[in-house]
């Protein structure tokens, strides 16, 4: 019998829902009465902007399947019918990735330089063969060894050398949205593949203003960047970035230690799908802009993105972080584990014996153990808690009137598209 809980049975009872974090102390009964008295769409938009900022971002992850499919059809149609307009010109920024059929649509929706036509262009990318893909589960710990954050890094190693060298894709923090970060360091980090990195623009359309606000901003989740680059020292991978930004003095350890690795065998079509995403990010780089997804409000975007790149809409994808972990483990062909804190991505790709080949249940136990630590359940200094963001993002507020209002905000966004 497993010593740890399964990924399906994390203890989340004391973890706040996003609504509880964003709108503490609100009288939802009074707010519902005020909302129900409103007659016009304009008044309803203003209500949410003033009383419950970012309410739509709380409501959208809780949509049922039919509602979600309807939203995705609307976003795709809007992008297709305005195929030469950039995403930000269309006012669809800050929507969660689950509101789109394809991760590339999500990237375009938040872009100043990409349009749907670029999705069509990158869809023409071809591969000579399949690939081996990896998801590295990385853990940042305190000096006492307690988990502070978990992260997923996606790596693709083409089977045919003519398809290029191994590369990574990550959804990471937008460093320029973090106070106190030295711009010179940011420029140095992103000098290789990314000519510039911008703070995502402030919300412009009514849709965007329902999804975020100046008041909550990154409080709902970090404004993020989709990072693509080579494997090896000096890249823009999160571990390299962390070491440069904050310094690192723990001898024999790396900042984001690789604790588990999942291996996947990709066919030619799957490989081409991952290359199309890579090509879109690189296209944005050549136009002078990093790729951002607005607020990091998709719930485990670092894991959800590679899963959708590889498997589309396979059952189990789009859920919470722990549900997506379970899906990823089930889809993997091999799984590896280590208790060491010094195994780099590049070293593992050269020598897989650096980690132990184990069963899927052993990896699931380890990830559950890491994820179930108290250090991940509460936010620090008013920030949103890790579990609130990634493990309860699809849960509504326990108050029924709050649930009603969050759903109404989501429906308002759908009707505005």
GROMACS .gro file of C-alpha atoms in nm:
model
  417
    1UNK     CA    1   0.000   0.000   0.000
    2UNK     CA    2   0.124   0.349  -0.083
    3UNK     CA    3   0.262   0.551   0.205
    4UNK     CA    4   0.120   0.872   0.055
    5UNK     CA    5  -0.215   0.991  -0.071
    6UNK     CA    6  -0.291   0.947  -0.436
    7UNK     CA    7  -0.300   1.259  -0.652
    8UNK     CA    8  -0.679   1.240  -0.640
    9UNK     CA    9  -0.692   1.272  -0.261
   10UNK     CA   10  -0.481   1.570  -0.168
   11UNK     CA   11  -0.591   1.733   0.155
   12UNK     CA   12  -0.728   2.065   0.027
   13UNK     CA   13  -0.991   2.131   0.295
   14UNK     CA   14  -0.817   2.434   0.443
   15UNK     CA   15  -0.706   2.578   0.107
   16UNK     CA   16  -0.884   2.894  -0.006
   17UNK     CA   17  -1.067   2.898  -0.338
   18UNK     CA   18  -0.962   3.176  -0.579
   19UNK     CA   19  -1.276   3.372  -0.495
   20UNK     CA   20  -1.206   3.358  -0.123
   21UNK     CA   21  -0.854   3.486  -0.188
   22UNK     CA   22  -0.952   3.763  -0.428
   23UNK     CA   23  -1.263   3.893  -0.256
   24UNK     CA   24  -1.241   3.841   0.120
   25UNK     CA   25  -1.507   3.990   0.343
   26UNK     CA   26  -1.757   4.060   0.065
   27UNK     CA   27  -2.132   4.055   0.139
   28UNK     CA   28  -2.231   3.841  -0.158
   29UNK     CA   29  -2.600   3.839  -0.070
   30UNK     CA   30  -2.609   4.218  -0.093
   31UNK     CA   31  -2.397   4.214  -0.407
   32UNK     CA   32  -2.627   3.964  -0.576
   33UNK     CA   33  -2.930   4.176  -0.498
   34UNK     CA   34  -2.757   4.480  -0.645
   35UNK     CA   35  -2.650   4.288  -0.956
   36UNK     CA   36  -2.995   4.140  -1.020
   37UNK     CA   37  -3.141   4.491  -1.023
   38UNK     CA   38  -2.918   4.596  -1.314
   39UNK     CA   39  -3.074   4.613  -1.661
   40UNK     CA   40  -2.797   4.689  -1.908
   41UNK     CA   41  -2.480   4.506  -2.007
   42UNK     CA   42  -2.279   4.823  -1.949
   43UNK     CA   43  -2.402   4.847  -1.590
   44UNK     CA   44  -2.321   4.481  -1.529
   45UNK     CA   45  -1.968   4.523  -1.665
   46UNK     CA   46  -1.915   4.825  -1.442
   47UNK     CA   47  -2.052   4.634  -1.144
   48UNK     CA   48  -1.797   4.357  -1.175
   49UNK     CA   49  -1.511   4.594  -1.243
   50UNK     CA   50  -1.593   4.792  -0.928
   51UNK     CA   51  -1.719   4.526  -0.689
   52UNK     CA   52  -1.561   4.194  -0.794
   53UNK     CA   53  -1.253   4.255  -1.009
   54UNK     CA   54  -1.139   3.947  -1.204
   55UNK     CA   55  -1.465   3.767  -1.126
   56UNK     CA   56  -1.483   3.625  -1.477
   57UNK     CA   57  -1.143   3.459  -1.434
   58UNK     CA   58  -1.285   3.280  -1.130
   59UNK     CA   59  -1.597   3.173  -1.314
   60UNK     CA   60  -1.459   3.052  -1.648
   61UNK     CA   61  -1.263   2.750  -1.514
   62UNK     CA   62  -1.589   2.620  -1.363
   63UNK     CA   63  -1.786   2.615  -1.691
   64UNK     CA   64  -1.939   2.281  -1.785
   65UNK     CA   65  -1.824   2.102  -2.099
   66UNK     CA   66  -2.094   2.243  -2.328
   67UNK     CA   67  -2.028   2.598  -2.206
   68UNK     CA   68  -1.655   2.552  -2.251
   69UNK     CA   69  -1.697   2.422  -2.606
   70UNK     CA   70  -1.921   2.719  -2.687
   71UNK     CA   71  -1.658   2.960  -2.552
   72UNK     CA   72  -1.383   2.791  -2.754
   73UNK     CA   73  -1.588   2.807  -3.071
   74UNK     CA   74  -1.644   3.179  -3.015
   75UNK     CA   75  -1.279   3.258  -2.952
   76UNK     CA   76  -1.164   3.061  -3.257
   77UNK     CA   77  -1.427   3.220  -3.481
   78UNK     CA   78  -1.333   3.567  -3.359
   79UNK     CA   79  -0.965   3.502  -3.432
   80UNK     CA   80  -1.036   3.344  -3.772
   81UNK     CA   81  -1.270   3.618  -3.890
   82UNK     CA   82  -1.006   3.878  -3.804
   83UNK     CA   83  -0.711   3.671  -3.915
   84UNK     CA   84  -0.469   3.958  -3.980
   85UNK     CA   85  -0.538   4.148  -3.659
   86UNK     CA   86  -0.308   4.094  -3.363
   87UNK     CA   87  -0.457   3.929  -3.058
   88UNK     CA   88  -0.446   4.240  -2.843
   89UNK     CA   89  -0.628   4.436  -3.114
   90UNK     CA   90  -0.914   4.188  -3.075
   91UNK     CA   91  -0.942   4.230  -2.698
   92UNK     CA   92  -0.923   3.862  -2.600
   93UNK     CA   93  -0.627   3.888  -2.364
   94UNK     CA   94  -0.622   3.741  -2.013
   95UNK     CA   95  -0.854   3.451  -2.101
   96UNK     CA   96  -0.743   3.120  -1.954
   97UNK     CA   97  -0.587   2.869  -2.192
   98UNK     CA   98  -0.891   2.646  -2.149
   99UNK     CA   99  -1.094   2.908  -2.336
  100UNK     CA  100  -0.912   2.818  -2.660
  101UNK     CA  101  -0.895   2.507  -2.876
  102UNK     CA  102  -0.518   2.527  -2.919
  103UNK     CA  103  -0.235   2.671  -2.705
  104UNK     CA  104  -0.129   2.881  -3.003
  105UNK     CA  105  -0.464   3.060  -3.004
  106UNK     CA  106  -0.404   3.144  -2.639
  107UNK     CA  107  -0.060   3.284  -2.722
  108UNK     CA  108  -0.196   3.491  -3.012
  109UNK     CA  109  -0.481   3.630  -2.801
  110UNK     CA  110  -0.229   3.800  -2.571
  111UNK     CA  111   0.013   3.912  -2.841
  112UNK     CA  112   0.095   4.254  -2.979
  113UNK     CA  113   0.265   4.102  -3.286
  114UNK     CA  114   0.092   3.771  -3.369
  115UNK     CA  115  -0.233   3.699  -3.550
  116UNK     CA  116  -0.439   3.393  -3.645
  117UNK     CA  117  -0.269   3.396  -3.984
  118UNK     CA  118   0.054   3.311  -3.802
  119UNK     CA  119  -0.116   3.004  -3.654
  120UNK     CA  120  -0.206   2.897  -4.006
  121UNK     CA  121   0.151   2.956  -4.120
  122UNK     CA  122   0.309   2.758  -3.835
  123UNK     CA  123   0.068   2.471  -3.900
  124UNK     CA  124   0.271   2.404  -4.216
  125UNK     CA  125   0.580   2.306  -4.013
  126UNK     CA  126   0.693   1.951  -4.100
  127UNK     CA  127   0.913   1.698  -3.923
  128UNK     CA  128   1.117   1.416  -4.073
  129UNK     CA  129   1.030   1.177  -3.792
  130UNK     CA  130   0.891   1.150  -3.442
  131UNK     CA  131   1.054   1.256  -3.117
  132UNK     CA  132   1.105   1.168  -2.755
  133UNK     CA  133   0.952   1.424  -2.523
  134UNK     CA  134   1.006   1.472  -2.152
  135UNK     CA  135   0.828   1.655  -1.873
  136UNK     CA  136   1.069   1.742  -1.594
  137UNK     CA  137   0.896   1.802  -1.262
  138UNK     CA  138   1.111   2.053  -1.078
  139UNK     CA  139   1.094   2.161  -0.716
  140UNK     CA  140   1.217   2.478  -0.554
  141UNK     CA  141   1.283   2.421  -0.185
  142UNK     CA  142   1.367   2.619   0.126
  143UNK     CA  143   1.705   2.577   0.292
  144UNK     CA  144   1.541   2.328   0.527
  145UNK     CA  145   1.426   2.122   0.228
  146UNK     CA  146   1.055   2.214   0.231
  147UNK     CA  147   0.889   2.243  -0.114
  148UNK     CA  148   0.803   2.603  -0.204
  149UNK     CA  149   0.693   2.555  -0.565
  150UNK     CA  150   0.659   2.280  -0.823
  151UNK     CA  151   0.714   2.343  -1.193
  152UNK     CA  152   0.697   2.145  -1.516
  153UNK     CA  153   0.955   2.192  -1.794
  154UNK     CA  154   0.886   2.045  -2.139
  155UNK     CA  155   1.175   1.912  -2.346
  156UNK     CA  156   1.167   1.765  -2.697
  157UNK     CA  157   1.449   1.552  -2.838
  158UNK     CA  158   1.393   1.485  -3.213
  159UNK     CA  159   1.453   1.129  -3.331
  160UNK     CA  160   1.601   1.259  -3.656
  161UNK     CA  161   1.899   1.495  -3.623
  162UNK     CA  162   1.776   1.688  -3.927
  163UNK     CA  163   1.483   1.809  -3.713
  164UNK     CA  164   1.725   1.998  -3.490
  165UNK     CA  165   1.878   1.980  -3.144
  166UNK     CA  166   1.681   1.918  -2.823
  167UNK     CA  167   1.483   2.221  -2.706
  168UNK     CA  168   1.264   2.327  -2.416
  169UNK     CA  169   0.937   2.513  -2.375
  170UNK     CA  170   0.818   2.653  -2.044
  171UNK     CA  171   0.548   2.883  -1.914
  172UNK     CA  172   0.737   3.091  -1.659
  173UNK     CA  173   0.720   3.420  -1.470
  174UNK     CA  174   0.734   3.741  -1.668
  175UNK     CA  175   1.038   3.875  -1.488
  176UNK     CA  176   0.968   4.233  -1.588
  177UNK     CA  177   0.641   4.214  -1.393
  178UNK     CA  178   0.828   4.142  -1.068
  179UNK     CA  179   0.915   4.448  -0.864
  180UNK     CA  180   1.279   4.519  -0.800
  181UNK     CA  181   1.425   4.303  -1.077
  182UNK     CA  182   1.726   4.458  -1.249
  183UNK     CA  183   1.634   4.524  -1.616
  184UNK     CA  184   1.996   4.463  -1.716
  185UNK     CA  185   1.977   4.108  -1.585
  186UNK     CA  186   1.652   4.048  -1.773
  187UNK     CA  187   1.813   4.172  -2.092
  188UNK     CA  188   2.112   3.943  -2.035
  189UNK     CA  189   1.895   3.638  -1.968
  190UNK     CA  190   1.678   3.685  -2.274
  191UNK     CA  191   1.948   3.805  -2.509
  192UNK     CA  192   1.986   3.461  -2.669
  193UNK     CA  193   1.648   3.371  -2.818
  194UNK     CA  194   1.437   3.668  -2.714
  195UNK     CA  195   1.526   4.018  -2.831
  196UNK     CA  196   1.296   4.186  -2.582
  197UNK     CA  197   1.056   4.108  -2.304
  198UNK     CA  198   0.762   4.327  -2.216
  199UNK     CA  199   0.524   4.359  -1.928
  200UNK     CA  200   0.192   4.252  -2.071
  201UNK     CA  201  -0.025   4.550  -2.163
  202UNK     CA  202  -0.295   4.671  -1.929
  203UNK     CA  203  -0.648   4.544  -2.004
  204UNK     CA  204  -0.814   4.737  -2.286
  205UNK     CA  205  -1.142   4.575  -2.387
  206UNK     CA  206  -1.439   4.516  -2.158
  207UNK     CA  207  -1.367   4.143  -2.185
  208UNK     CA  208  -1.014   4.194  -2.053
  209UNK     CA  209  -1.133   4.427  -1.779
  210UNK     CA  210  -1.372   4.158  -1.655
  211UNK     CA  211  -1.086   3.909  -1.640
  212UNK     CA  212  -0.827   4.115  -1.454
  213UNK     CA  213  -0.772   4.460  -1.308
  214UNK     CA  214  -0.510   4.693  -1.173
  215UNK     CA  215  -0.631   4.605  -0.824
  216UNK     CA  216  -0.563   4.233  -0.847
  217UNK     CA  217  -0.316   4.226  -1.136
  218UNK     CA  218  -0.055   3.964  -1.066
  219UNK     CA  219  -0.232   3.884  -0.738
  220UNK     CA  220  -0.443   3.638  -0.932
  221UNK     CA  221  -0.130   3.474  -1.062
  222UNK     CA  222   0.198   3.590  -1.213
  223UNK     CA  223   0.194   3.760  -1.551
  224UNK     CA  224   0.384   3.505  -1.747
  225UNK     CA  225   0.599   3.433  -2.051
  226UNK     CA  226   0.625   3.132  -2.281
  227UNK     CA  227   0.995   3.056  -2.295
  228UNK     CA  228   1.155   2.854  -2.576
  229UNK     CA  229   1.523   2.781  -2.612
  230UNK     CA  230   1.805   2.530  -2.633
  231UNK     CA  231   1.914   2.290  -2.360
  232UNK     CA  232   2.227   2.371  -2.164
  233UNK     CA  233   2.384   2.630  -1.941
  234UNK     CA  234   2.310   2.996  -2.009
  235UNK     CA  235   1.961   2.943  -2.152
  236UNK     CA  236   1.640   3.116  -2.051
  237UNK     CA  237   1.518   2.809  -1.863
  238UNK     CA  238   1.361   2.890  -1.527
  239UNK     CA  239   1.644   2.735  -1.328
  240UNK     CA  240   1.905   2.945  -1.506
  241UNK     CA  241   1.694   3.257  -1.466
  242UNK     CA  242   1.645   3.199  -1.093
  243UNK     CA  243   2.017   3.157  -1.032
  244UNK     CA  244   2.101   3.480  -1.216
  245UNK     CA  245   1.826   3.687  -1.056
  246UNK     CA  246   1.863   3.586  -0.695
  247UNK     CA  247   2.207   3.433  -0.677
  248UNK     CA  248   2.263   3.076  -0.566
  249UNK     CA  249   2.498   2.962  -0.293
  250UNK     CA  250   2.388   2.606  -0.219
  251UNK     CA  251   2.685   2.403  -0.330
  252UNK     CA  252   2.596   2.080  -0.509
  253UNK     CA  253   2.235   2.184  -0.577
  254UNK     CA  254   2.048   2.355  -0.862
  255UNK     CA  255   1.772   2.613  -0.795
  256UNK     CA  256   1.488   2.409  -0.944
  257UNK     CA  257   1.587   2.051  -0.875
  258UNK     CA  258   1.461   1.788  -1.120
  259UNK     CA  259   1.281   1.537  -0.897
  260UNK     CA  260   1.085   1.332  -1.151
  261UNK     CA  261   1.085   1.290  -1.530
  262UNK     CA  262   0.812   1.152  -1.755
  263UNK     CA  263   0.910   1.025  -2.100
  264UNK     CA  264   0.677   1.018  -2.401
  265UNK     CA  265   0.720   0.874  -2.750
  266UNK     CA  266   0.576   1.114  -3.007
  267UNK     CA  267   0.472   1.014  -3.355
  268UNK     CA  268   0.548   1.236  -3.651
  269UNK     CA  269   0.216   1.425  -3.630
  270UNK     CA  270   0.257   1.486  -3.256
  271UNK     CA  271   0.612   1.605  -3.310
  272UNK     CA  272   0.492   1.848  -3.577
  273UNK     CA  273   0.231   1.984  -3.337
  274UNK     CA  274   0.500   2.064  -3.079
  275UNK     CA  275   0.721   2.220  -3.349
  276UNK     CA  276   0.431   2.442  -3.459
  277UNK     CA  277   0.408   2.584  -3.106
  278UNK     CA  278   0.784   2.636  -3.095
  279UNK     CA  279   0.776   2.807  -3.434
  280UNK     CA  280   0.505   3.049  -3.321
  281UNK     CA  281   0.705   3.158  -3.016
  282UNK     CA  282   1.017   3.201  -3.229
  283UNK     CA  283   0.816   3.402  -3.484
  284UNK     CA  284   0.720   3.641  -3.208
  285UNK     CA  285   1.084   3.669  -3.102
  286UNK     CA  286   1.189   3.771  -3.453
  287UNK     CA  287   0.929   4.050  -3.433
  288UNK     CA  288   1.080   4.180  -3.112
  289UNK     CA  289   0.839   4.049  -2.852
  290UNK     CA  290   0.829   3.765  -2.605
  291UNK     CA  291   0.509   3.559  -2.589
  292UNK     CA  292   0.295   3.627  -2.284
  293UNK     CA  293  -0.034   3.475  -2.180
  294UNK     CA  294  -0.148   3.764  -1.964
  295UNK     CA  295  -0.230   3.653  -1.612
  296UNK     CA  296  -0.123   3.301  -1.526
  297UNK     CA  297  -0.482   3.197  -1.469
  298UNK     CA  298  -0.512   2.870  -1.659
  299UNK     CA  299  -0.426   2.647  -1.366
  300UNK     CA  300  -0.092   2.467  -1.407
  301UNK     CA  301  -0.012   2.631  -1.740
  302UNK     CA  302   0.343   2.494  -1.724
  303UNK     CA  303   0.200   2.138  -1.736
  304UNK     CA  304  -0.124   2.199  -1.925
  305UNK     CA  305   0.055   2.358  -2.222
  306UNK     CA  306   0.281   2.061  -2.312
  307UNK     CA  307   0.000   1.813  -2.251
  308UNK     CA  308  -0.224   1.995  -2.498
  309UNK     CA  309   0.065   2.030  -2.741
  310UNK     CA  310   0.121   1.654  -2.738
  311UNK     CA  311  -0.228   1.512  -2.690
  312UNK     CA  312  -0.481   1.781  -2.780
  313UNK     CA  313  -0.796   1.731  -2.578
  314UNK     CA  314  -0.730   1.384  -2.435
  315UNK     CA  315  -0.948   1.287  -2.137
  316UNK     CA  316  -0.816   1.422  -1.808
  317UNK     CA  317  -0.644   1.728  -1.955
  318UNK     CA  318  -0.752   2.081  -1.850
  319UNK     CA  319  -0.818   1.988  -1.489
  320UNK     CA  320  -0.632   2.091  -1.177
  321UNK     CA  321  -0.258   2.048  -1.142
  322UNK     CA  322  -0.289   1.716  -0.961
  323UNK     CA  323  -0.541   1.585  -1.216
  324UNK     CA  324  -0.310   1.685  -1.501
  325UNK     CA  325  -0.017   1.521  -1.320
  326UNK     CA  326  -0.215   1.198  -1.306
  327UNK     CA  327  -0.299   1.222  -1.676
  328UNK     CA  328   0.064   1.292  -1.766
  329UNK     CA  329   0.183   0.991  -1.567
  330UNK     CA  330  -0.076   0.767  -1.734
  331UNK     CA  331   0.030   0.884  -2.081
  332UNK     CA  332   0.405   0.842  -2.018
  333UNK     CA  333   0.598   0.545  -2.156
  334UNK     CA  334   0.872   0.564  -1.891
  335UNK     CA  335   0.905   0.746  -1.560
  336UNK     CA  336   1.216   0.837  -1.361
  337UNK     CA  337   1.280   0.957  -1.006
  338UNK     CA  338   1.568   1.092  -0.799
  339UNK     CA  339   1.624   1.226  -0.448
  340UNK     CA  340   1.930   1.420  -0.563
  341UNK     CA  341   1.924   1.796  -0.618
  342UNK     CA  342   2.200   1.824  -0.877
  343UNK     CA  343   2.078   1.639  -1.188
  344UNK     CA  344   2.050   1.893  -1.469
  345UNK     CA  345   1.830   1.852  -1.777
  346UNK     CA  346   2.131   1.839  -2.009
  347UNK     CA  347   2.303   1.575  -1.794
  348UNK     CA  348   1.992   1.357  -1.784
  349UNK     CA  349   1.949   1.368  -2.161
  350UNK     CA  350   2.305   1.240  -2.198
  351UNK     CA  351   2.280   0.976  -1.925
  352UNK     CA  352   1.937   0.859  -1.811
  353UNK     CA  353   2.091   0.634  -1.545
  354UNK     CA  354   2.139   0.950  -1.337
  355UNK     CA  355   1.779   0.892  -1.231
  356UNK     CA  356   1.612   0.569  -1.130
  357UNK     CA  357   1.364   0.409  -1.371
  358UNK     CA  358   1.058   0.336  -1.154
  359UNK     CA  359   0.691   0.243  -1.178
  360UNK     CA  360   0.420   0.501  -1.237
  361UNK     CA  361   0.274   0.447  -0.890
  362UNK     CA  362   0.608   0.534  -0.729
  363UNK     CA  363   0.629   0.863  -0.921
  364UNK     CA  364   0.269   0.942  -0.835
  365UNK     CA  365   0.343   0.883  -0.466
  366UNK     CA  366   0.648   1.110  -0.479
  367UNK     CA  367   0.472   1.395  -0.655
  368UNK     CA  368   0.176   1.367  -0.418
  369UNK     CA  369   0.412   1.381  -0.121
  370UNK     CA  370   0.575   1.699  -0.257
  371UNK     CA  371   0.245   1.859  -0.354
  372UNK     CA  372   0.077   1.783  -0.021
  373UNK     CA  373   0.320   1.985   0.192
  374UNK     CA  374   0.181   2.263   0.409
  375UNK     CA  375   0.429   2.511   0.259
  376UNK     CA  376   0.230   2.501  -0.068
  377UNK     CA  377  -0.114   2.555   0.085
  378UNK     CA  378  -0.095   2.917   0.197
  379UNK     CA  379   0.022   3.228   0.020
  380UNK     CA  380   0.296   3.449   0.163
  381UNK     CA  381   0.251   3.819   0.235
  382UNK     CA  382  -0.093   3.831   0.073
  383UNK     CA  383   0.010   3.648  -0.243
  384UNK     CA  384  -0.218   3.381  -0.379
  385UNK     CA  385  -0.140   3.037  -0.239
  386UNK     CA  386   0.013   2.774  -0.468
  387UNK     CA  387  -0.273   2.530  -0.408
  388UNK     CA  388  -0.535   2.801  -0.452
  389UNK     CA  389  -0.392   2.885  -0.794
  390UNK     CA  390  -0.320   2.536  -0.924
  391UNK     CA  391  -0.527   2.283  -0.728
  392UNK     CA  392  -0.850   2.474  -0.658
  393UNK     CA  393  -0.866   2.708  -0.958
  394UNK     CA  394  -1.176   2.525  -1.088
  395UNK     CA  395  -1.365   2.547  -0.759
  396UNK     CA  396  -1.608   2.825  -0.686
  397UNK     CA  397  -1.652   3.015  -0.363
  398UNK     CA  398  -1.840   2.821  -0.089
  399UNK     CA  399  -2.103   3.098  -0.074
  400UNK     CA  400  -2.391   3.025  -0.315
  401UNK     CA  401  -2.444   3.391  -0.400
  402UNK     CA  402  -2.075   3.421  -0.482
  403UNK     CA  403  -2.102   3.114  -0.706
  404UNK     CA  404  -2.391   3.277  -0.891
  405UNK     CA  405  -2.202   3.602  -0.945
  406UNK     CA  406  -1.882   3.435  -1.069
  407UNK     CA  407  -2.085   3.234  -1.319
  408UNK     CA  408  -2.264   3.549  -1.433
  409UNK     CA  409  -1.932   3.722  -1.492
  410UNK     CA  410  -1.816   3.426  -1.703
  411UNK     CA  411  -2.138   3.430  -1.907
  412UNK     CA  412  -2.098   3.804  -1.959
  413UNK     CA  413  -1.756   3.745  -2.116
  414UNK     CA  414  -1.891   3.472  -2.341
  415UNK     CA  415  -2.171   3.699  -2.462
  416UNK     CA  416  -1.928   3.983  -2.533
  417UNK     CA  417  -1.715   3.779  -2.773
   0.00000   0.00000   0.00000
